[in-house]
PDB file of C-alpha atoms and ligand atoms in Angstrom:
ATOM      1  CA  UNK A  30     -24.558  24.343 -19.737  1.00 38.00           C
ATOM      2  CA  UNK A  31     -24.215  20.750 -19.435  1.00 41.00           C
ATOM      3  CA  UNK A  32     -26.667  18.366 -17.595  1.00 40.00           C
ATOM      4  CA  UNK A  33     -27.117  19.704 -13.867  1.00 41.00           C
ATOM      5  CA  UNK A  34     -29.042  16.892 -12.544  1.00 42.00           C
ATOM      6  CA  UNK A  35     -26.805  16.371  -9.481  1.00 48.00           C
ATOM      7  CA  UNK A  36     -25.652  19.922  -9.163  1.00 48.00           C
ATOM      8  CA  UNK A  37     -26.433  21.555  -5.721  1.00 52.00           C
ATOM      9  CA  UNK A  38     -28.798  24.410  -5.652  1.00 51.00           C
ATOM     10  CA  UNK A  39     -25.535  26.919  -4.919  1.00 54.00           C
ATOM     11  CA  UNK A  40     -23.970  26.410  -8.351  1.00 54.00           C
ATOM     12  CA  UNK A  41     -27.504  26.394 -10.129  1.00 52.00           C
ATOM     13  CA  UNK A  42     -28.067  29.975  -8.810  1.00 55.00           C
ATOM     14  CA  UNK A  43     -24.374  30.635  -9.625  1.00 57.00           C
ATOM     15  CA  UNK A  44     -25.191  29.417 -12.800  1.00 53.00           C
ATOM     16  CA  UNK A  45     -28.336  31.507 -13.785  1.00 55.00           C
ATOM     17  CA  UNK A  46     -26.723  34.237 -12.615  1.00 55.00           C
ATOM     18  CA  UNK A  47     -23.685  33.636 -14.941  1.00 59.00           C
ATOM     19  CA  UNK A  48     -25.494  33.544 -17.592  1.00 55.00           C
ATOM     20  CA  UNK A  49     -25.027  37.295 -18.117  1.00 63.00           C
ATOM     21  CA  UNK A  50     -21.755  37.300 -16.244  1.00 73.00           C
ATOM     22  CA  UNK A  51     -19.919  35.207 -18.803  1.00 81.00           C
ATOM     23  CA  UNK A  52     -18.344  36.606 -21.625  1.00 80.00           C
ATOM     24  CA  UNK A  53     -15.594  38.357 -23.711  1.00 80.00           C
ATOM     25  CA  UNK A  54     -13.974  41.266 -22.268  1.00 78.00           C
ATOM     26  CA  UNK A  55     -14.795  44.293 -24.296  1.00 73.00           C
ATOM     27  CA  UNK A  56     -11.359  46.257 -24.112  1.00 70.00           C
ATOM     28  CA  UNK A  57      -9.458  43.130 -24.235  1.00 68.00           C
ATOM     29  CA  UNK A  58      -6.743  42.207 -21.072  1.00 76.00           C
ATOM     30  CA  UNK A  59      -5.967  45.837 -20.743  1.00 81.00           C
ATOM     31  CA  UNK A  60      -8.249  46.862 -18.042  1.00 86.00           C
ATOM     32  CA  UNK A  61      -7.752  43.335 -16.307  1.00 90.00           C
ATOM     33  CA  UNK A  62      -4.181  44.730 -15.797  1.00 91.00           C
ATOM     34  CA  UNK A  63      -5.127  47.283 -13.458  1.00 91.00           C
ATOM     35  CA  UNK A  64      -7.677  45.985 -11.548  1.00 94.00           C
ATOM     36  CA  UNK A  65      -5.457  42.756 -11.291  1.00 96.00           C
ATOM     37  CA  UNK A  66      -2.971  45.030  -9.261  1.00 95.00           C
ATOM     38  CA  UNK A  67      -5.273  43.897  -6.081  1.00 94.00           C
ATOM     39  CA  UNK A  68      -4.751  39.966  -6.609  1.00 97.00           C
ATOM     40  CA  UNK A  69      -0.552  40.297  -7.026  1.00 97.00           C
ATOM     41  CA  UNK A  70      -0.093  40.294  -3.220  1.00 96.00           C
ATOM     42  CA  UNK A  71      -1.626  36.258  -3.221  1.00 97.00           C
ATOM     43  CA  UNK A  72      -1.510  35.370  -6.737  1.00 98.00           C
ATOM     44  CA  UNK A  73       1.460  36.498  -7.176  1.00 96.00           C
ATOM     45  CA  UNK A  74       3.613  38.714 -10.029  1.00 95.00           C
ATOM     46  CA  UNK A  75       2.283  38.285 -13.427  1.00 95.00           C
ATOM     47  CA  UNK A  76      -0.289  35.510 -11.864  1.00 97.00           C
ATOM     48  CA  UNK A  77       2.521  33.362 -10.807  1.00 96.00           C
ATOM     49  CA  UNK A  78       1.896  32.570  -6.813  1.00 96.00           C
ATOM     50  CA  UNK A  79       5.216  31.716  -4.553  1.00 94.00           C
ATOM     51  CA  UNK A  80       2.745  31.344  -1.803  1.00 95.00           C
ATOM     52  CA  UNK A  81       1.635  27.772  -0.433  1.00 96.00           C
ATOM     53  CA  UNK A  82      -1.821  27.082  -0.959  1.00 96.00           C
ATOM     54  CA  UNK A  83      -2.165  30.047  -3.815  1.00 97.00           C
ATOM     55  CA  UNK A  84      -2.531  29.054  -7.397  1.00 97.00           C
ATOM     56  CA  UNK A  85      -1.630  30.402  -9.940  1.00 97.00           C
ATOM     57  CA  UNK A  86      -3.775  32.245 -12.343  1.00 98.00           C
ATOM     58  CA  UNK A  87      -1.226  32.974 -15.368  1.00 97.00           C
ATOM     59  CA  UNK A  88      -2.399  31.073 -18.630  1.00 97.00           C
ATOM     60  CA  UNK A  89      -5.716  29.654 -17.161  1.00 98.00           C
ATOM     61  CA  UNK A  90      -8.386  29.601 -19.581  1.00 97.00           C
ATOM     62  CA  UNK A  91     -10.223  32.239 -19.682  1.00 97.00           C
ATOM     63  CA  UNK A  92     -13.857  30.504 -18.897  1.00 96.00           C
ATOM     64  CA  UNK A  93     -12.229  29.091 -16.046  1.00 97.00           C
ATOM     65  CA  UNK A  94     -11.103  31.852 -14.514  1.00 98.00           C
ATOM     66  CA  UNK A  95     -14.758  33.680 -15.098  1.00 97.00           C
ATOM     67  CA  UNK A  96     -16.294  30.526 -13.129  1.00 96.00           C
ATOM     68  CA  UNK A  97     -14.643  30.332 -10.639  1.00 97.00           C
ATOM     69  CA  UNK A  98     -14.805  34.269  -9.720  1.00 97.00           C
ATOM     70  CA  UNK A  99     -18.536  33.626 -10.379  1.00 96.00           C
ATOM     71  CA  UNK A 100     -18.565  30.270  -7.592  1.00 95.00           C
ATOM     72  CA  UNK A 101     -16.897  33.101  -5.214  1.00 97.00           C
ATOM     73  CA  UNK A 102     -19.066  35.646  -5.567  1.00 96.00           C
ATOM     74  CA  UNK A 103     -22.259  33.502  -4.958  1.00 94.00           C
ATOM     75  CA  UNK A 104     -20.188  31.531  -2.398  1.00 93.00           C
ATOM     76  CA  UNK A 105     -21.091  28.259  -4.565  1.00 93.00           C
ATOM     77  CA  UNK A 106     -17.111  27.590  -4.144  1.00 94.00           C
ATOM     78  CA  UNK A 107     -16.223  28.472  -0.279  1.00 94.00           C
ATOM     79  CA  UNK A 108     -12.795  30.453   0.499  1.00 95.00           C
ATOM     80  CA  UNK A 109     -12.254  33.178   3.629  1.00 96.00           C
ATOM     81  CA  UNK A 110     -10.005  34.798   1.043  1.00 96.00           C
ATOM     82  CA  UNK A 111     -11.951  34.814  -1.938  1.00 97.00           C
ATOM     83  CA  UNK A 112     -15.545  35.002  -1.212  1.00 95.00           C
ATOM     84  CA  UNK A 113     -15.289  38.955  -0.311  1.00 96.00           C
ATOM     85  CA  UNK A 114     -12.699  39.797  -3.165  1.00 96.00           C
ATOM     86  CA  UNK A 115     -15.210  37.802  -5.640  1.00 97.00           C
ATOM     87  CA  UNK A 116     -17.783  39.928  -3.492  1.00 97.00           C
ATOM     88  CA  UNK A 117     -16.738  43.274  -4.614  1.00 96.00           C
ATOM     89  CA  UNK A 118     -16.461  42.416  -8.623  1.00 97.00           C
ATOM     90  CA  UNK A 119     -19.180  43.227 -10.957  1.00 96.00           C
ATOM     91  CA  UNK A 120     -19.622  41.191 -14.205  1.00 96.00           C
ATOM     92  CA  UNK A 121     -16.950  43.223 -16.234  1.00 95.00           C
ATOM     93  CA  UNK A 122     -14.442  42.892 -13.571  1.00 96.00           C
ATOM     94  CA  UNK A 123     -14.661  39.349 -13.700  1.00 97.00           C
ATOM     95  CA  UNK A 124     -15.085  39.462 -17.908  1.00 96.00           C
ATOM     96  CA  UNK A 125     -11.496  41.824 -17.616  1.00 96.00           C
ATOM     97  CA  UNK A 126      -9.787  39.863 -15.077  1.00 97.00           C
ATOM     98  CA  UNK A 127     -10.449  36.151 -16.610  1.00 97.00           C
ATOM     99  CA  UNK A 128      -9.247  38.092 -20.140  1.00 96.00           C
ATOM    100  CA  UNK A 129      -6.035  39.132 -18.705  1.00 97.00           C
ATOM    101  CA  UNK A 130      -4.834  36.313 -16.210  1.00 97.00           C
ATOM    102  CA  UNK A 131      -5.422  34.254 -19.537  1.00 97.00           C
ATOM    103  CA  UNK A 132      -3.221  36.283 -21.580  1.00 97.00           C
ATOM    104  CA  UNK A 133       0.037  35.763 -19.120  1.00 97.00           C
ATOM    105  CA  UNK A 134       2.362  33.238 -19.686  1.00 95.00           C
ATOM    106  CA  UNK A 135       2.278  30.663 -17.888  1.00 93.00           C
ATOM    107  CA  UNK A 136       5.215  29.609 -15.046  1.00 83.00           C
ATOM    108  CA  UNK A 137       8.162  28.209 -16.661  1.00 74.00           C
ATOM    109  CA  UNK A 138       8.576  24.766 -14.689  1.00 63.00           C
ATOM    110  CA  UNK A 139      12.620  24.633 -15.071  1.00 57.00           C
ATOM    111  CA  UNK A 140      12.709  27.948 -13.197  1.00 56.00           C
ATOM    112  CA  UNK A 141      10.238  27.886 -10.462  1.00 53.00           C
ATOM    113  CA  UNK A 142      10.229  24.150  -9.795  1.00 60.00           C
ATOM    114  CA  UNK A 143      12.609  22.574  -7.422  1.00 62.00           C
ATOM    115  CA  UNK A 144      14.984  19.592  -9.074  1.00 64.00           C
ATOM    116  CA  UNK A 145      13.475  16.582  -9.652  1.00 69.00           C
ATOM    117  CA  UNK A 146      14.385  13.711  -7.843  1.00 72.00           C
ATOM    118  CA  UNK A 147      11.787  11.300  -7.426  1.00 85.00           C
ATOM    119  CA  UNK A 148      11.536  10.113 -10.795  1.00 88.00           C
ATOM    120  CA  UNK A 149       9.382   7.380  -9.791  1.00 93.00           C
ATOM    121  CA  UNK A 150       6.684   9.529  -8.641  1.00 93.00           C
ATOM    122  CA  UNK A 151       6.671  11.282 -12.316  1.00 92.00           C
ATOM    123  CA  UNK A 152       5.879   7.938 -13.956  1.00 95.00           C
ATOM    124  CA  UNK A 153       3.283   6.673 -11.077  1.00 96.00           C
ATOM    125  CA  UNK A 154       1.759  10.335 -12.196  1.00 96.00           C
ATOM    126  CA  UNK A 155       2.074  10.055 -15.525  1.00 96.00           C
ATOM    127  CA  UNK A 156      -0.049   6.407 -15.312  1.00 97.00           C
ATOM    128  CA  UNK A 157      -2.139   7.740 -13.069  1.00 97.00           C
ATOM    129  CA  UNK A 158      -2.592  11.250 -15.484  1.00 97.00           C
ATOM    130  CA  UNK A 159      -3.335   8.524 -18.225  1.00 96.00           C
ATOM    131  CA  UNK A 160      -5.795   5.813 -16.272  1.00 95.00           C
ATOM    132  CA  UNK A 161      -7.939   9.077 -15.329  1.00 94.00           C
ATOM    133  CA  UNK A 162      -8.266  10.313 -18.619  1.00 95.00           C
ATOM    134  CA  UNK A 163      -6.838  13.805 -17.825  1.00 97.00           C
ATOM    135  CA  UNK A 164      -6.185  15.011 -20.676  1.00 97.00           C
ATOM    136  CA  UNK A 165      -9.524  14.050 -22.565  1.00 96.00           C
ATOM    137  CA  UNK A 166     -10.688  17.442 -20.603  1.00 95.00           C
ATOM    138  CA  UNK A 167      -8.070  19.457 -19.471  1.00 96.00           C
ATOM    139  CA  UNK A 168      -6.519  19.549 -23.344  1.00 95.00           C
ATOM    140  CA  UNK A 169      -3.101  18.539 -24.658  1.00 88.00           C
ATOM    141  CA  UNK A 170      -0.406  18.860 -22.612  1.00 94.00           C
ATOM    142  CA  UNK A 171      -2.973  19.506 -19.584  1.00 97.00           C
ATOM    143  CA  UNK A 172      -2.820  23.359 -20.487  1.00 96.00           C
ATOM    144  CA  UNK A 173      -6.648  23.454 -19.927  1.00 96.00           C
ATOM    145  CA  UNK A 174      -9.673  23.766 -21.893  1.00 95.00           C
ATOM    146  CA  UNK A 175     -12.646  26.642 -21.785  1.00 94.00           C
ATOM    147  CA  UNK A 176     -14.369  25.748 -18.135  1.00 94.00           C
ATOM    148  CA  UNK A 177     -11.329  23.033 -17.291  1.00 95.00           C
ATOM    149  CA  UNK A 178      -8.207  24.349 -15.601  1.00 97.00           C
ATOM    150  CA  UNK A 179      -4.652  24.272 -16.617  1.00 97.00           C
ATOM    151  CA  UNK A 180      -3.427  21.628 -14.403  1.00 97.00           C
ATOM    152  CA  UNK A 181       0.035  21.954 -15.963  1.00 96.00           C
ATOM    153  CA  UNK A 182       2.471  24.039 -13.789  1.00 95.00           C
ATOM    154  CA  UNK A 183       0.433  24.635 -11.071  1.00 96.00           C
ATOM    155  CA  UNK A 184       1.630  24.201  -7.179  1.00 95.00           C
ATOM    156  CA  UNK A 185       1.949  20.917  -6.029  1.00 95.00           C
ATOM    157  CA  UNK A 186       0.448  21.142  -2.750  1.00 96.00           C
ATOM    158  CA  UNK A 187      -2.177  22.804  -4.317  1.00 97.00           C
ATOM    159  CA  UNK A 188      -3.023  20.644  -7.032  1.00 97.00           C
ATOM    160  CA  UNK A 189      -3.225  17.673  -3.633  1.00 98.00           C
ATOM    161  CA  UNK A 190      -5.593  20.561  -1.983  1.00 98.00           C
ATOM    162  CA  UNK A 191      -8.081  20.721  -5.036  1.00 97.00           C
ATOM    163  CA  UNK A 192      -7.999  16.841  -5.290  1.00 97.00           C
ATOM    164  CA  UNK A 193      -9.274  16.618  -2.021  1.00 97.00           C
ATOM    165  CA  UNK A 194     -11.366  19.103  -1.911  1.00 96.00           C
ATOM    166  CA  UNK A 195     -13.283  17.205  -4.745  1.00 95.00           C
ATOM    167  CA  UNK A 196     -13.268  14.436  -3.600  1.00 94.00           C
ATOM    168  CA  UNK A 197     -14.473  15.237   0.318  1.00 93.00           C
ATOM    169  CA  UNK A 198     -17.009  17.394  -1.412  1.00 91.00           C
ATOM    170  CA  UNK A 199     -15.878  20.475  -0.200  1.00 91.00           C
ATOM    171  CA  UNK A 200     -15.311  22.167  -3.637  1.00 92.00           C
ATOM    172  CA  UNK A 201     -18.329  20.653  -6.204  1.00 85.00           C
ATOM    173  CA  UNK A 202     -16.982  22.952  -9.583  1.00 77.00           C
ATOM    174  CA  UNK A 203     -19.883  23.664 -12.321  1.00 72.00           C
ATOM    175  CA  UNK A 204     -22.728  21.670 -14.069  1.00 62.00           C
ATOM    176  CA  UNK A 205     -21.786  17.942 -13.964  1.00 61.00           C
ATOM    177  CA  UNK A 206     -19.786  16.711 -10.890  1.00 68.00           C
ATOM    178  CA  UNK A 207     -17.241  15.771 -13.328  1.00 87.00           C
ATOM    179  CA  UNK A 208     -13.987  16.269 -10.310  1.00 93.00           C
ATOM    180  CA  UNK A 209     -15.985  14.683  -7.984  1.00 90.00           C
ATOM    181  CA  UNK A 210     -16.083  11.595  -9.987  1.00 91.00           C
ATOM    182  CA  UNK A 211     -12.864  11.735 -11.219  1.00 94.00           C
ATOM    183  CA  UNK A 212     -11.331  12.241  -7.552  1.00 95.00           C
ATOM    184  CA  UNK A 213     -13.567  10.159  -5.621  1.00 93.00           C
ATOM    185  CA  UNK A 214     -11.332   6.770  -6.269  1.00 94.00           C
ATOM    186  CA  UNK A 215      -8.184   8.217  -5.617  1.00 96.00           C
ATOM    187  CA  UNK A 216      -5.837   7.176  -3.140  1.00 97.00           C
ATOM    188  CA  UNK A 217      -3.887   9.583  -1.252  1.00 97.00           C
ATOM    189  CA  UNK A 218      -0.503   8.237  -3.127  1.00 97.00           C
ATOM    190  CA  UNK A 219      -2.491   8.598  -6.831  1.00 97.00           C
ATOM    191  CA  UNK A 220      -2.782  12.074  -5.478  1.00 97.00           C
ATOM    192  CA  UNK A 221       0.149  12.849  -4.571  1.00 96.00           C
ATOM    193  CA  UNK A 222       1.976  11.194  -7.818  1.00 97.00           C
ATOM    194  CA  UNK A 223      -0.112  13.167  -9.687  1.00 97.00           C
ATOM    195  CA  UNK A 224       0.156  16.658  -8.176  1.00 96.00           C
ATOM    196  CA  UNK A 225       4.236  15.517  -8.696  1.00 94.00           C
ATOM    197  CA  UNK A 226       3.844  15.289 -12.299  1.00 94.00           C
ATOM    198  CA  UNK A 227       1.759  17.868 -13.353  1.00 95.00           C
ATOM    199  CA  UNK A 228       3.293  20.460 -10.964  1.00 94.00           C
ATOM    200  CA  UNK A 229       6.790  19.731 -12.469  1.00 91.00           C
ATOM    201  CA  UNK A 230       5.023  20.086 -16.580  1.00 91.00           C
TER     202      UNK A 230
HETATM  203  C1  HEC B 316      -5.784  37.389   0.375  1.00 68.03           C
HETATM  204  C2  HEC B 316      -5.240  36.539  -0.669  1.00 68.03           C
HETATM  205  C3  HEC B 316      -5.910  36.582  -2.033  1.00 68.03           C
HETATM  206  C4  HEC B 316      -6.157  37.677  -2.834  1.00 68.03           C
HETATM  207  C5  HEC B 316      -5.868  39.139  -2.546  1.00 68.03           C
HETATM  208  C6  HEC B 316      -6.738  37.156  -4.063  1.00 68.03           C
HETATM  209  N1  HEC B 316      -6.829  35.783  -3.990  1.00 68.03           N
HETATM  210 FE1  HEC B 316      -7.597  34.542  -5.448  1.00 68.03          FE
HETATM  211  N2  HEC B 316      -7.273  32.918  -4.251  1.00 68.03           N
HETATM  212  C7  HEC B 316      -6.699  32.954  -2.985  1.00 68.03           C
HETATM  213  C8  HEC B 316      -6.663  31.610  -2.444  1.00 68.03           C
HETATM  214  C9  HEC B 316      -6.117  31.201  -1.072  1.00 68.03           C
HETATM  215  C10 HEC B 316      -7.211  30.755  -3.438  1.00 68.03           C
HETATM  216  C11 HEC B 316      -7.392  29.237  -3.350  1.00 68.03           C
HETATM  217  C12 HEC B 316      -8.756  28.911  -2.822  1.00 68.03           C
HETATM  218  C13 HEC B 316      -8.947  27.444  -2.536  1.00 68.03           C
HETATM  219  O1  HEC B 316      -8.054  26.826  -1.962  1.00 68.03           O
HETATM  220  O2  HEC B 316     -10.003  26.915  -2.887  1.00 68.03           O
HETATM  221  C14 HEC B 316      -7.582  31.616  -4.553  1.00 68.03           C
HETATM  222  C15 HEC B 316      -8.176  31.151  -5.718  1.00 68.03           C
HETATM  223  C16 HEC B 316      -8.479  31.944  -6.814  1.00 68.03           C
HETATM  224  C17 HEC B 316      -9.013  31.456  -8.065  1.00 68.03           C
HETATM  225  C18 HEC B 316      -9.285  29.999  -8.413  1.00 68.03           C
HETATM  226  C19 HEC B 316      -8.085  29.481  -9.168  1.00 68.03           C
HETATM  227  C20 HEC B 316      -7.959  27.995  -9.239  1.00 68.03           C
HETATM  228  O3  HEC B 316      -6.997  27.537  -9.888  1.00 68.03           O
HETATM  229  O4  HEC B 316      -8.760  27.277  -8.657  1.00 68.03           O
HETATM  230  C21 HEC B 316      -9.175  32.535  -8.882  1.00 68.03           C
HETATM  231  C22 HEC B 316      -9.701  32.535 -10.306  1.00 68.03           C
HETATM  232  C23 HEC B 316      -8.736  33.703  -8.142  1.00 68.03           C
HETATM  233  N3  HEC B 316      -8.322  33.320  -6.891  1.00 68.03           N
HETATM  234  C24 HEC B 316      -8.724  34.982  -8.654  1.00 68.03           C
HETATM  235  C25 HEC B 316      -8.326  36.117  -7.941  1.00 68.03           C
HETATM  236  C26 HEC B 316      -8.368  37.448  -8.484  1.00 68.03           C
HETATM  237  C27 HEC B 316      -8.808  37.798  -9.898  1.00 68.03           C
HETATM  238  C28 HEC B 316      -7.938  38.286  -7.489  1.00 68.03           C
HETATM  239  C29 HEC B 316      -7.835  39.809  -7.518  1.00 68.03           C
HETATM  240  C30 HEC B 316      -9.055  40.491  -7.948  1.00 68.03           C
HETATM  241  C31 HEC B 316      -7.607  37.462  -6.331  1.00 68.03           C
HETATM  242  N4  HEC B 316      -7.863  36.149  -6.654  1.00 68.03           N
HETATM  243  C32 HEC B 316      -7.134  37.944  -5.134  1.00 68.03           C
HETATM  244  C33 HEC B 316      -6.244  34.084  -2.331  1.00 68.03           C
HETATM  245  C34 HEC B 316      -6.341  35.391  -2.779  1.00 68.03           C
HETATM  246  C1  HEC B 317     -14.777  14.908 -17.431  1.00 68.03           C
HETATM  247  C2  HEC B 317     -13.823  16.015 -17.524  1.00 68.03           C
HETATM  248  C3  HEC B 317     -12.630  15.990 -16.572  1.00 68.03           C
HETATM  249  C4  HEC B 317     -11.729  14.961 -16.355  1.00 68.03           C
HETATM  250  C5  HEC B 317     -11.700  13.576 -16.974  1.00 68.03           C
HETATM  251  C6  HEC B 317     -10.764  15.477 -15.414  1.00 68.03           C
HETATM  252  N1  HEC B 317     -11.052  16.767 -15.070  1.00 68.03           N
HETATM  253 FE1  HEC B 317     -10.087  17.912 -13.691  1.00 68.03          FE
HETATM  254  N2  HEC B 317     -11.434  19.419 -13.961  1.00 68.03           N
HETATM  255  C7  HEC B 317     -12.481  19.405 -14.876  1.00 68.03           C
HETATM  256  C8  HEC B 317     -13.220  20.638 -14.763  1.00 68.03           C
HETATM  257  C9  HEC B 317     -14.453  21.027 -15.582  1.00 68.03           C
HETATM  258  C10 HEC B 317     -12.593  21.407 -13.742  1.00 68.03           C
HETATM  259  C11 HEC B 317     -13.040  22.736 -13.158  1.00 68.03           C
HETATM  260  C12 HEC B 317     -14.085  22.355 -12.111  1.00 68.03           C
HETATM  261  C13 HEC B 317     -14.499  23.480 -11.215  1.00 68.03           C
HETATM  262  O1  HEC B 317     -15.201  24.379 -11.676  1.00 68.03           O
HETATM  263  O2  HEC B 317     -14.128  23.433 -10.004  1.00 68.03           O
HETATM  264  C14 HEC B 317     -11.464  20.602 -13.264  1.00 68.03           C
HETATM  265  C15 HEC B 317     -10.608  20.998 -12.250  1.00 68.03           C
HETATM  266  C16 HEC B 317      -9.490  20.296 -11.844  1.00 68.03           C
HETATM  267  C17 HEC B 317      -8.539  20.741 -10.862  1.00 68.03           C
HETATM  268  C18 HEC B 317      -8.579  22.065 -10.097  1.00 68.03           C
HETATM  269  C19 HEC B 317      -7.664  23.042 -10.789  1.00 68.03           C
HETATM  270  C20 HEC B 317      -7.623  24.389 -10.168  1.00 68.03           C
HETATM  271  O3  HEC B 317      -6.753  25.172 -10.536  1.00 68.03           O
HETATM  272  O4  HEC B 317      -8.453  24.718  -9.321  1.00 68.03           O
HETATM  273  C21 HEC B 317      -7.569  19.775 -10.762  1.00 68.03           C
HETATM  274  C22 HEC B 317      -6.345  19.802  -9.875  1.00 68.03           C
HETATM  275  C23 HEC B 317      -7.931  18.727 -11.681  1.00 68.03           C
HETATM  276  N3  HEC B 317      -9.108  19.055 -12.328  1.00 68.03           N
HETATM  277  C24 HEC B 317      -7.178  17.569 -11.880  1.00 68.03           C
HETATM  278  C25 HEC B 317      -7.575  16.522 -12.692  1.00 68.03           C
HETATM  279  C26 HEC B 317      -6.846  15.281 -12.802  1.00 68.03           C
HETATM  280  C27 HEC B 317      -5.534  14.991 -12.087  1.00 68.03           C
HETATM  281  C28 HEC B 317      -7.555  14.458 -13.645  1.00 68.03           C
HETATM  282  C29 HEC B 317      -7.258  13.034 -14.053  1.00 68.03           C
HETATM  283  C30 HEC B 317      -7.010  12.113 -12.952  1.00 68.03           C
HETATM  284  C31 HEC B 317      -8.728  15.229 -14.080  1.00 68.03           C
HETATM  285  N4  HEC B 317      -8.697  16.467 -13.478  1.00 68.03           N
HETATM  286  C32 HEC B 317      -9.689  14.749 -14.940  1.00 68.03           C
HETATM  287  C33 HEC B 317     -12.785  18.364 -15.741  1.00 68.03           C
HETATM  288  C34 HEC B 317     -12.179  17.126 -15.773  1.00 68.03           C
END
């Protein structure tokens, strides 16, 4: 883990008791298929949501995925839907699920995004993606990176939910407070620029 000298005591518990949770599926995305058949009606086919305020899961990394199931279950990250679906998963449900979400591809923008036409927004995102220093943890082509999200692709409106979630402290993510820094001095228009840009990658 990384330094947790600011972390509440919610996501140290959730951490300790990840420290078994976390890990490799042992039969591989196959059995993540099945039990994922519970998730489709939010998430979405193949872990790509058409429903507001749902993100998709297809092509997150598969750490990610594990954490966040793990915030759920201990209630570390608060959601009426998810806290008692993260409630009824043991440790190789989550191990299963986080190894098969990760093996989907990920939405194809050109098919599920509307046209683009605010190209001004895209480049106020795009300056705003590079001032913040995106990329330096959500990976290349913000496709995500171990316990960092793909940010690529992802709903819009959901993308603005998560931003300020961080930064009204609603949603505090693992170890360092590293969203909650990163979201604290954005304005509502950075926000919204960038959920415009990185929706539409
Ligand atoms: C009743 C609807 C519903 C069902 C069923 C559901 N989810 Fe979710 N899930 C949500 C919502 C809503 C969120 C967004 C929570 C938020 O806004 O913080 C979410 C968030 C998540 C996240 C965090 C993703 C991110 O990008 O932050 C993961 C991981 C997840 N769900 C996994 C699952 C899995 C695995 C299943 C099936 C075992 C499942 N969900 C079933 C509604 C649902
Ligand atoms: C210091 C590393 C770091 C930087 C820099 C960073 N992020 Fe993150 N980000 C993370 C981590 C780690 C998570 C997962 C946190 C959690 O567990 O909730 C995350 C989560 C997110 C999420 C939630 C995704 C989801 O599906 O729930 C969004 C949106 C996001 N970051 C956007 C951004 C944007 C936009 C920037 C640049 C302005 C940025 N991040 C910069 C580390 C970083």
């Amino acid at each position: 883990m990384m330094s947790m000298n600011h972390a509440p005591l919610s996501i140290l518990a959730a951490c300790a008791a990840a420290a078994t949770a976390i890990g490799p599926a042992t039969a591989g995305a196959d059995n993540g298929k099945a039990k994922a058949e519970m998730c489709v009606a939010c998430h979405g086919e193949n872990g790509i949501s058409a429903t507001e305020n749902v993100p998709s899961l297809a092509s997150q990394p598969d750490l990610f995925l594990q954490w966040q199931l793990i915030f759920f279950r201990s209630g570390a990250r608060k959601n009426e839907a998810m806290e008692p679906i993260a409630g009824q998963l043991n440790n190789e449900d989550v191990r299963d699920l986080g190894a098969y979400f990760a093996s989907l591809k990920p939405a194809d923008a050109s098919s599920v995004k509307a046209p683009d036409d605010h190209p001004e927004l895209v480049k106020a995102g795009q300056q705003a993606a590079a001032a913040g220093r995106c990329a330096s943890c959500h990976g290349d082509n913000y496709a995500g990176n171990k316990a960092a999200a793909r940010i690529a692709g992802q709903r819009e409106e959901y993308i603005i939910k998560a931003l300020h979630d961080y930064k009204a402290g609603v949603r505090s993510g693992g170890g360092v407070a590293a969203m909650a820094e990163v979201a604290y001095p954005l304005s509502d228009d950075d926000i919204a620029a960038l959920a415009h840009y990185l929706s539409r990658l």
